[in-house]
Amino acid sequence: MADFIQNGTITTLHNLRGRSLEEFEAQLHEWGKERPIALVLPSLYSELEGPALGHIVEELSKATYIRQIIIGLDRATEAQFEHAKEFFSVLPQEHHVLWNDGPRLRAIDETLAHHGLAPKEPGKGRNVWYCMGYFLAADCCQSLALHDCDILTYDRSLLAKLIYPIAHPTFTYKFCKGYYFRAGESKLNGRVTRLLVTPLLRAMKQMFGHHEFLDYIDSFRYPLAGEFSMVWDLVHSIRIPSDWGLEIGVLSEANRLYSNQRICQVDIADAYDHKHQDLSPGNPNAGLSKMSTDICKAFFRKLAITGVVFSPGIFRTLKAAYYRTALDMTEHYFSDAEFNGLTLDRHREEKAIELFTESLMRAGDSFLENPHETPFLPSWNRVVSAVPTIYQQLLDAVAADAG
């Protein structure tokens, strides 16, 4: 059974009594009539061929309170895009597939690049950013939810719980983050949150003392969860990272734009499993090696904005504090896993910590060498100011691709 503790600077909505999906969906149907809801699905084409997405689509077809579904499709040829349109055609909701690699959306990308506004690298951040732009262009919904397309344990109650705090007519939340515990095949998962983010937060608190942003991030049970929901205004104003710092960057932006009283997290699943990234120890530009580097840089950028001064000596001290904290925490996780009949490989845990330590120093070196780096994508407010016809261009391109 879930606890009911409110420990942190944001509200936590717990799963205290196993409320039925029918109750959630009945209310969402009523609220959706006045305040329509959209869903964004950032997807790689390869996920259409994977074990998760077919079931996700089947479940979503029953979530009829959703007015609009926006699918961002990456790494797809023309033939694969045609297959994707057929794949998603079973959805009864209004839905649109953004062929991000197609000539029409690439032409829009070139237009934005002329103004210095286009994403500079491919990836989930770019995909989500264009989907958000289409959501604003369509202008038919007042709130947006987003979740990944590789969730092996998916059922549609996840979506209902995720959007509920934003859709509720008397709640005042502007942003909601999902959380869950990560497990699969009797193993405790979630390495990057457990072994990087949490011990790094504790090490930075130890070094920098009380810090509002660190306390805020530490309030989230699973800060790297890819599931969140938000109101229209936030979509319009948010600046998101284009790299693996997306989740931390989105939390930072919510914190910048709203008080913590307008931000919450919600328990959306009893267990959660999806595809896992490789450690990629020999390649800093792939897998968890790149992901962990980008996440560290996202923290350093935000702390620098608040006035924290970094130097090579500070990064060396932070490395030592992080490494010791992370090693100590493996004992906590091992005991927890053993108590619950799960397995935890101590050797693999410590190999991951060693890789994350290298990533921390790599991120620190990059931060000091490139202090003016701006990985954040511009807000759509700015894009519209520079290219007033951009929304119509998006609508026309997606409609033409749909045939």
Coordinates of C-alpha atoms in Angstrom, one line a residue:
M1 CA 0.0 0.0 0.0
A2 CA 1.2 3.5 -0.8
D3 CA 2.2 6.0 1.9
F4 CA 0.5 9.3 2.3
I5 CA 3.6 11.4 3.3
Q6 CA 3.9 14.9 1.8
N7 CA 7.7 15.4 2.1
G8 CA 9.0 18.0 -0.3
T9 CA 8.1 21.4 -1.8
I10 CA 5.4 20.0 -4.2
T11 CA 2.2 18.1 -3.8
T12 CA 2.3 14.3 -4.1
L13 CA -0.9 12.5 -5.2
H14 CA -0.8 8.9 -3.9
N15 CA -2.5 5.7 -4.9
L16 CA -4.1 5.1 -1.5
R17 CA -7.1 2.9 -2.2
G18 CA -6.9 1.6 -5.8
R19 CA -9.7 3.8 -7.2
S20 CA -11.2 2.2 -10.3
L21 CA -10.3 3.2 -13.8
E22 CA -14.0 3.6 -14.6
E23 CA -14.3 6.4 -11.9
F24 CA -11.3 8.3 -13.3
E25 CA -12.5 8.0 -16.9
A26 CA -16.1 9.0 -16.2
Q27 CA -14.9 12.2 -14.7
L28 CA -12.4 12.9 -17.4
H29 CA -15.2 12.4 -20.0
E30 CA -17.2 15.2 -18.4
W31 CA -14.3 17.5 -17.9
G32 CA -13.0 16.9 -21.4
K33 CA -16.2 18.3 -22.9
E34 CA -15.4 21.8 -21.6
R35 CA -11.6 21.5 -21.4
P36 CA -10.4 19.2 -24.2
I37 CA -7.3 17.0 -23.7
A38 CA -4.5 16.1 -26.1
L39 CA -1.9 13.4 -25.9
V40 CA 1.6 13.5 -27.4
L41 CA 3.4 10.3 -28.3
P42 CA 7.1 10.8 -29.3
S43 CA 8.0 7.7 -31.2
L44 CA 10.8 6.1 -33.2
Y45 CA 9.7 4.0 -36.1
S46 CA 11.5 1.0 -34.6
E47 CA 9.0 1.2 -31.7
L48 CA 6.2 0.3 -34.1
E49 CA 8.0 -3.0 -34.6
G50 CA 8.7 -3.5 -30.9
P51 CA 6.7 -5.4 -28.2
A52 CA 5.0 -2.4 -26.5
L53 CA 3.5 0.1 -28.9
G54 CA 0.8 -2.2 -30.4
H55 CA -0.7 -2.8 -27.0
I56 CA -0.4 0.9 -26.1
V57 CA -2.4 1.8 -29.2
E58 CA -5.0 -0.8 -28.3
E59 CA -5.4 0.6 -24.8
L60 CA -5.5 4.2 -26.1
S61 CA -8.3 3.4 -28.5
K62 CA -10.5 3.0 -25.3
A63 CA -9.4 6.4 -23.8
T64 CA -12.2 8.2 -25.7
Y65 CA -12.0 11.3 -23.4
I66 CA -8.8 12.2 -25.3
R67 CA -9.8 14.7 -28.1
Q68 CA -6.5 14.7 -30.0
I69 CA -3.4 12.4 -30.3
I70 CA -0.3 13.9 -31.8
I71 CA 2.4 11.3 -32.8
G72 CA 5.9 12.5 -33.5
L73 CA 7.6 9.9 -35.8
D74 CA 11.4 9.8 -36.0
R75 CA 13.8 7.8 -38.2
A76 CA 11.2 6.8 -40.8
T77 CA 11.5 6.4 -44.5
E78 CA 8.5 7.3 -46.8
A79 CA 7.4 3.7 -46.9
Q80 CA 7.7 3.4 -43.1
F81 CA 5.7 6.6 -42.7
E82 CA 2.9 5.1 -44.8
H83 CA 3.0 2.1 -42.6
A84 CA 2.8 4.3 -39.5
K85 CA -0.3 6.0 -40.8
E86 CA -1.9 2.6 -41.2
F87 CA -0.6 1.5 -37.8
F88 CA -2.2 4.4 -35.9
S89 CA -5.4 4.5 -38.1
V90 CA -7.2 2.2 -35.5
L91 CA -7.3 5.1 -33.1
P92 CA -10.9 6.5 -33.0
Q93 CA -9.6 9.9 -31.7
E94 CA -8.6 12.7 -34.0
H95 CA -4.9 11.9 -34.6
H96 CA -2.0 13.3 -36.6
V97 CA 1.4 11.7 -37.4
L98 CA 4.3 14.2 -37.8
W99 CA 6.8 12.7 -40.2
N100 CA 9.8 14.5 -38.8
D101 CA 12.2 13.2 -41.5
G102 CA 9.8 14.0 -44.3
P103 CA 10.6 16.8 -46.9
R104 CA 7.8 19.1 -45.7
L105 CA 8.7 19.2 -42.0
R106 CA 12.4 19.3 -43.0
A107 CA 11.6 22.4 -45.1
I108 CA 10.0 24.0 -42.0
D109 CA 13.1 23.1 -40.1
E110 CA 15.3 24.9 -42.7
T111 CA 13.0 28.0 -42.4
L112 CA 13.5 28.0 -38.6
A113 CA 17.3 27.4 -39.0
H114 CA 17.5 30.6 -41.1
H115 CA 16.3 32.5 -38.0
G116 CA 18.6 30.5 -35.7
L117 CA 15.5 28.8 -34.1
A118 CA 15.7 25.2 -35.3
P119 CA 16.8 22.3 -33.1
K120 CA 20.5 21.5 -33.7
E121 CA 20.4 17.8 -33.1
P122 CA 17.9 15.0 -33.5
G123 CA 16.4 13.2 -30.6
K124 CA 13.4 13.1 -28.2
G125 CA 13.7 16.8 -27.3
R126 CA 13.3 17.8 -31.0
N127 CA 10.5 15.4 -31.5
V128 CA 8.6 16.7 -28.4
W129 CA 9.2 20.3 -29.4
Y130 CA 7.6 19.9 -32.8
C131 CA 4.7 18.0 -31.3
M132 CA 4.1 20.9 -28.9
G133 CA 4.2 23.3 -31.8
Y134 CA 1.5 21.3 -33.6
F135 CA -0.6 21.1 -30.4
L136 CA -0.5 24.9 -30.2
A137 CA -1.2 25.3 -34.0
A138 CA -4.2 23.0 -33.8
D139 CA -5.6 25.1 -31.0
C140 CA -8.3 22.6 -30.0
C141 CA -7.3 21.5 -26.6
Q142 CA -6.5 23.1 -23.2
S143 CA -4.2 20.6 -21.7
L144 CA -1.6 18.1 -22.9
A145 CA -0.2 14.8 -21.6
L146 CA 2.9 13.0 -22.8
H147 CA 4.2 9.5 -22.3
D148 CA 6.7 7.3 -24.0
C149 CA 6.0 4.6 -26.6
D150 CA 8.1 1.7 -25.2
I151 CA 6.2 1.0 -22.0
L152 CA 6.0 -2.8 -21.7
T153 CA 3.7 -2.7 -18.7
Y154 CA 1.2 -0.1 -20.1
D155 CA -2.4 0.1 -19.3
R156 CA -4.5 3.2 -19.9
S157 CA -5.0 3.9 -16.1
L158 CA -1.5 5.4 -16.4
L159 CA -2.8 8.1 -18.7
A160 CA -6.0 8.7 -16.7
K161 CA -4.0 9.3 -13.5
L162 CA -1.4 11.4 -15.4
I163 CA -3.9 13.9 -16.8
Y164 CA -6.3 13.9 -13.9
P165 CA -4.6 16.7 -11.8
I166 CA -4.4 19.0 -14.8
A167 CA -7.9 18.3 -16.1
H168 CA -9.7 18.6 -12.7
P169 CA -11.7 21.8 -12.8
T170 CA -11.1 22.9 -9.2
F171 CA -7.4 21.9 -8.9
T172 CA -5.0 24.7 -9.7
Y173 CA -2.0 22.6 -10.9
K174 CA -0.3 23.7 -14.1
F175 CA 2.2 20.9 -14.3
C176 CA 2.1 17.3 -13.2
K177 CA 4.9 14.6 -13.2
G178 CA 4.2 10.9 -13.1
Y179 CA 6.1 8.6 -10.9
Y180 CA 6.4 4.8 -10.3
F181 CA 9.0 2.2 -9.3
R182 CA 11.0 0.6 -12.0
A183 CA 11.3 -3.2 -12.1
G184 CA 11.3 -5.9 -14.7
E185 CA 12.3 -9.6 -14.9
S186 CA 12.5 -9.6 -11.1
K187 CA 15.2 -6.9 -11.2
L188 CA 15.3 -3.4 -9.6
N189 CA 15.8 -1.0 -12.5
G190 CA 16.0 2.8 -12.8
R191 CA 19.7 3.0 -12.6
V192 CA 20.1 6.6 -13.7
T193 CA 17.8 8.0 -11.1
R194 CA 19.0 5.7 -8.3
L195 CA 22.7 5.8 -9.0
L196 CA 23.2 9.2 -10.6
V197 CA 20.5 11.8 -9.9
T198 CA 19.7 11.0 -6.2
P199 CA 23.3 10.7 -5.0
L200 CA 24.3 13.7 -7.1
L201 CA 21.6 15.8 -5.5
R202 CA 22.7 14.7 -2.1
A203 CA 26.3 15.5 -2.9
M204 CA 25.4 18.9 -4.2
K205 CA 23.3 19.7 -1.2
Q206 CA 26.3 18.7 1.0
M207 CA 28.6 21.1 -0.9
F208 CA 26.3 24.0 -1.6
G209 CA 24.0 23.8 1.4
H210 CA 20.3 24.7 1.3
H211 CA 19.3 25.4 -2.3
E212 CA 15.7 26.0 -3.5
F213 CA 16.2 24.3 -6.8
L214 CA 17.9 21.2 -5.4
D215 CA 15.2 20.9 -2.8
Y216 CA 12.6 21.1 -5.5
I217 CA 14.1 18.4 -7.7
D218 CA 14.6 16.2 -4.7
S219 CA 10.9 16.4 -4.0
F220 CA 10.2 14.3 -7.1
R221 CA 10.0 10.5 -6.6
Y222 CA 11.2 9.8 -10.1
P223 CA 12.5 13.0 -11.7
L224 CA 13.6 11.2 -14.9
A225 CA 10.1 9.8 -15.7
G226 CA 9.1 10.6 -19.3
E227 CA 5.5 11.0 -18.3
F228 CA 4.1 14.5 -17.6
S229 CA 1.1 16.7 -18.3
M230 CA 0.7 20.5 -18.4
V231 CA -1.7 23.3 -19.3
W232 CA -1.7 25.2 -22.6
D233 CA 0.0 28.3 -21.2
L234 CA 3.1 26.3 -20.1
V235 CA 3.3 24.6 -23.5
H236 CA 3.4 28.0 -25.1
S237 CA 6.1 29.4 -22.9
I238 CA 8.4 26.5 -22.0
R239 CA 12.0 26.1 -23.3
I240 CA 13.0 22.5 -23.4
P241 CA 16.5 20.9 -24.0
S242 CA 17.1 19.1 -27.2
D243 CA 19.4 16.5 -25.5
W244 CA 19.0 13.8 -22.8
G245 CA 18.5 16.6 -20.2
L246 CA 14.9 16.9 -21.4
E247 CA 13.2 15.7 -18.2
I248 CA 15.3 17.8 -15.8
G249 CA 15.0 20.7 -18.2
V250 CA 11.2 20.5 -18.2
L251 CA 11.1 20.3 -14.4
S252 CA 13.4 23.4 -14.3
E253 CA 11.1 25.3 -16.7
A254 CA 8.0 24.5 -14.7
N255 CA 9.8 25.7 -11.6
R256 CA 10.8 28.9 -13.4
L257 CA 7.3 29.7 -14.6
Y258 CA 5.2 28.7 -11.7
S259 CA 5.3 28.5 -7.9
N260 CA 5.6 25.0 -6.4
Q261 CA 2.0 25.2 -5.3
R262 CA 1.1 24.8 -9.0
I263 CA 3.2 21.7 -9.5
C264 CA 2.5 18.2 -8.4
Q265 CA 3.5 14.5 -9.0
V266 CA 1.2 11.5 -9.2
D267 CA 1.6 7.8 -8.7
I268 CA 0.6 6.4 -12.1
A269 CA 1.6 2.7 -12.0
D270 CA 2.2 -0.1 -9.6
A271 CA 5.2 -1.1 -11.7
Y272 CA 6.8 0.1 -14.9
D273 CA 9.2 -1.3 -17.4
H274 CA 10.5 -0.2 -20.8
K275 CA 13.5 -0.7 -23.0
H276 CA 16.9 -0.1 -21.4
Q277 CA 19.8 1.9 -22.7
D278 CA 23.3 0.3 -22.8
L279 CA 26.0 1.7 -20.5
S280 CA 28.2 2.3 -23.6
P281 CA 31.4 2.8 -21.5
G282 CA 33.6 3.1 -24.5
N283 CA 31.4 5.6 -26.3
P284 CA 30.6 8.9 -24.6
N285 CA 28.2 9.8 -27.4
A286 CA 25.8 6.9 -26.9
G287 CA 23.7 5.1 -24.4
L288 CA 23.8 5.9 -20.7
S289 CA 27.2 7.5 -21.1
K290 CA 25.7 10.4 -23.1
M291 CA 22.5 10.4 -21.2
S292 CA 24.2 10.8 -17.8
T293 CA 26.5 13.5 -19.2
D294 CA 23.6 15.5 -20.6
I295 CA 21.7 15.2 -17.3
C296 CA 24.7 16.5 -15.3
K297 CA 25.1 19.4 -17.6
A298 CA 21.4 20.3 -17.2
F299 CA 22.0 20.5 -13.4
F300 CA 25.1 22.6 -13.8
R301 CA 23.5 25.1 -16.2
K302 CA 20.5 25.6 -13.9
L303 CA 22.7 26.0 -10.8
A304 CA 24.9 28.5 -12.6
I305 CA 21.8 30.6 -13.5
T306 CA 21.0 30.8 -9.7
G307 CA 24.5 32.1 -8.9
V308 CA 26.5 28.9 -8.1
V309 CA 30.1 29.4 -9.2
F310 CA 31.9 26.3 -10.7
S311 CA 35.6 25.7 -11.1
P312 CA 37.8 22.7 -11.7
G313 CA 38.4 22.3 -8.0
I314 CA 34.6 22.3 -7.3
F315 CA 34.0 19.6 -9.9
R316 CA 36.8 17.4 -8.4
T317 CA 35.3 17.8 -4.9
L318 CA 31.8 17.1 -6.3
K319 CA 33.1 14.0 -8.0
A320 CA 34.5 12.6 -4.7
A321 CA 31.3 13.4 -2.8
Y322 CA 29.1 11.9 -5.5
Y323 CA 31.1 8.7 -5.8
R324 CA 31.1 8.0 -2.0
T325 CA 27.4 8.8 -1.7
A326 CA 26.5 6.6 -4.6
L327 CA 28.5 3.7 -3.3
D328 CA 26.8 4.0 0.1
M329 CA 23.3 4.0 -1.5
T330 CA 23.9 0.7 -3.3
E331 CA 23.7 -0.9 0.1
H332 CA 20.3 0.6 0.6
Y333 CA 19.1 -0.6 -2.8
F334 CA 20.5 -4.1 -2.2
S335 CA 18.6 -4.5 1.1
D336 CA 15.4 -3.1 -0.5
A337 CA 15.7 -5.5 -3.5
E338 CA 16.4 -8.5 -1.3
F339 CA 13.5 -7.7 1.0
N340 CA 11.2 -7.6 -2.0
G341 CA 12.5 -10.8 -3.7
L342 CA 14.2 -8.8 -6.4
T343 CA 17.8 -9.2 -7.7
L344 CA 20.5 -6.5 -7.7
D345 CA 23.9 -7.2 -9.2
R346 CA 26.4 -5.2 -7.0
H347 CA 29.2 -5.5 -9.6
R348 CA 26.9 -3.9 -12.3
E349 CA 25.7 -1.3 -9.9
E350 CA 29.3 -0.2 -9.2
K351 CA 30.3 -0.3 -12.9
A352 CA 27.4 2.1 -13.6
I353 CA 28.6 4.4 -10.8
E354 CA 32.1 4.5 -12.2
L355 CA 30.7 5.4 -15.6
F356 CA 28.5 8.1 -14.1
T357 CA 31.5 9.5 -12.3
E358 CA 33.3 9.8 -15.6
S359 CA 30.2 11.5 -17.1
L360 CA 30.1 14.0 -14.2
M361 CA 33.6 15.1 -14.9
R362 CA 33.1 15.1 -18.7
A363 CA 30.0 17.3 -18.1
G364 CA 32.0 19.6 -15.8
D365 CA 34.8 20.0 -18.4
S366 CA 32.3 20.7 -21.2
F367 CA 30.5 23.3 -19.0
L368 CA 33.7 25.1 -18.2
E369 CA 34.9 25.0 -21.8
N370 CA 31.6 26.1 -23.3
P371 CA 29.9 28.4 -20.8
H372 CA 27.8 30.0 -23.5
E373 CA 26.3 26.7 -24.8
T374 CA 22.5 27.0 -25.3
P375 CA 21.0 23.6 -25.7
F376 CA 17.5 24.8 -24.9
L377 CA 15.1 25.1 -27.8
P378 CA 13.3 28.4 -28.0
S379 CA 9.8 28.8 -26.7
W380 CA 7.0 28.8 -29.3
N381 CA 6.2 32.3 -28.2
R382 CA 9.5 33.4 -29.7
V383 CA 9.1 31.2 -32.8
V384 CA 5.8 32.8 -33.6
S385 CA 7.3 36.2 -33.1
A386 CA 10.0 35.4 -35.7
V387 CA 7.9 33.4 -38.1
P388 CA 4.2 34.5 -37.7
T389 CA 3.0 31.9 -40.2
I390 CA 4.7 29.0 -38.5
Y391 CA 1.6 27.4 -37.1
Q392 CA -0.2 27.4 -40.5
Q393 CA 2.9 26.0 -42.1
L394 CA 2.9 23.1 -39.6
L395 CA -0.8 22.4 -40.1
D396 CA -0.4 22.5 -43.9
A397 CA 2.6 20.2 -43.9
V398 CA 1.1 17.6 -41.6
A399 CA -2.2 17.7 -43.6
A400 CA -0.3 17.3 -46.9
D401 CA 1.7 14.4 -45.6
A402 CA -1.5 12.7 -44.4
G403 CA -2.9 12.9 -47.9

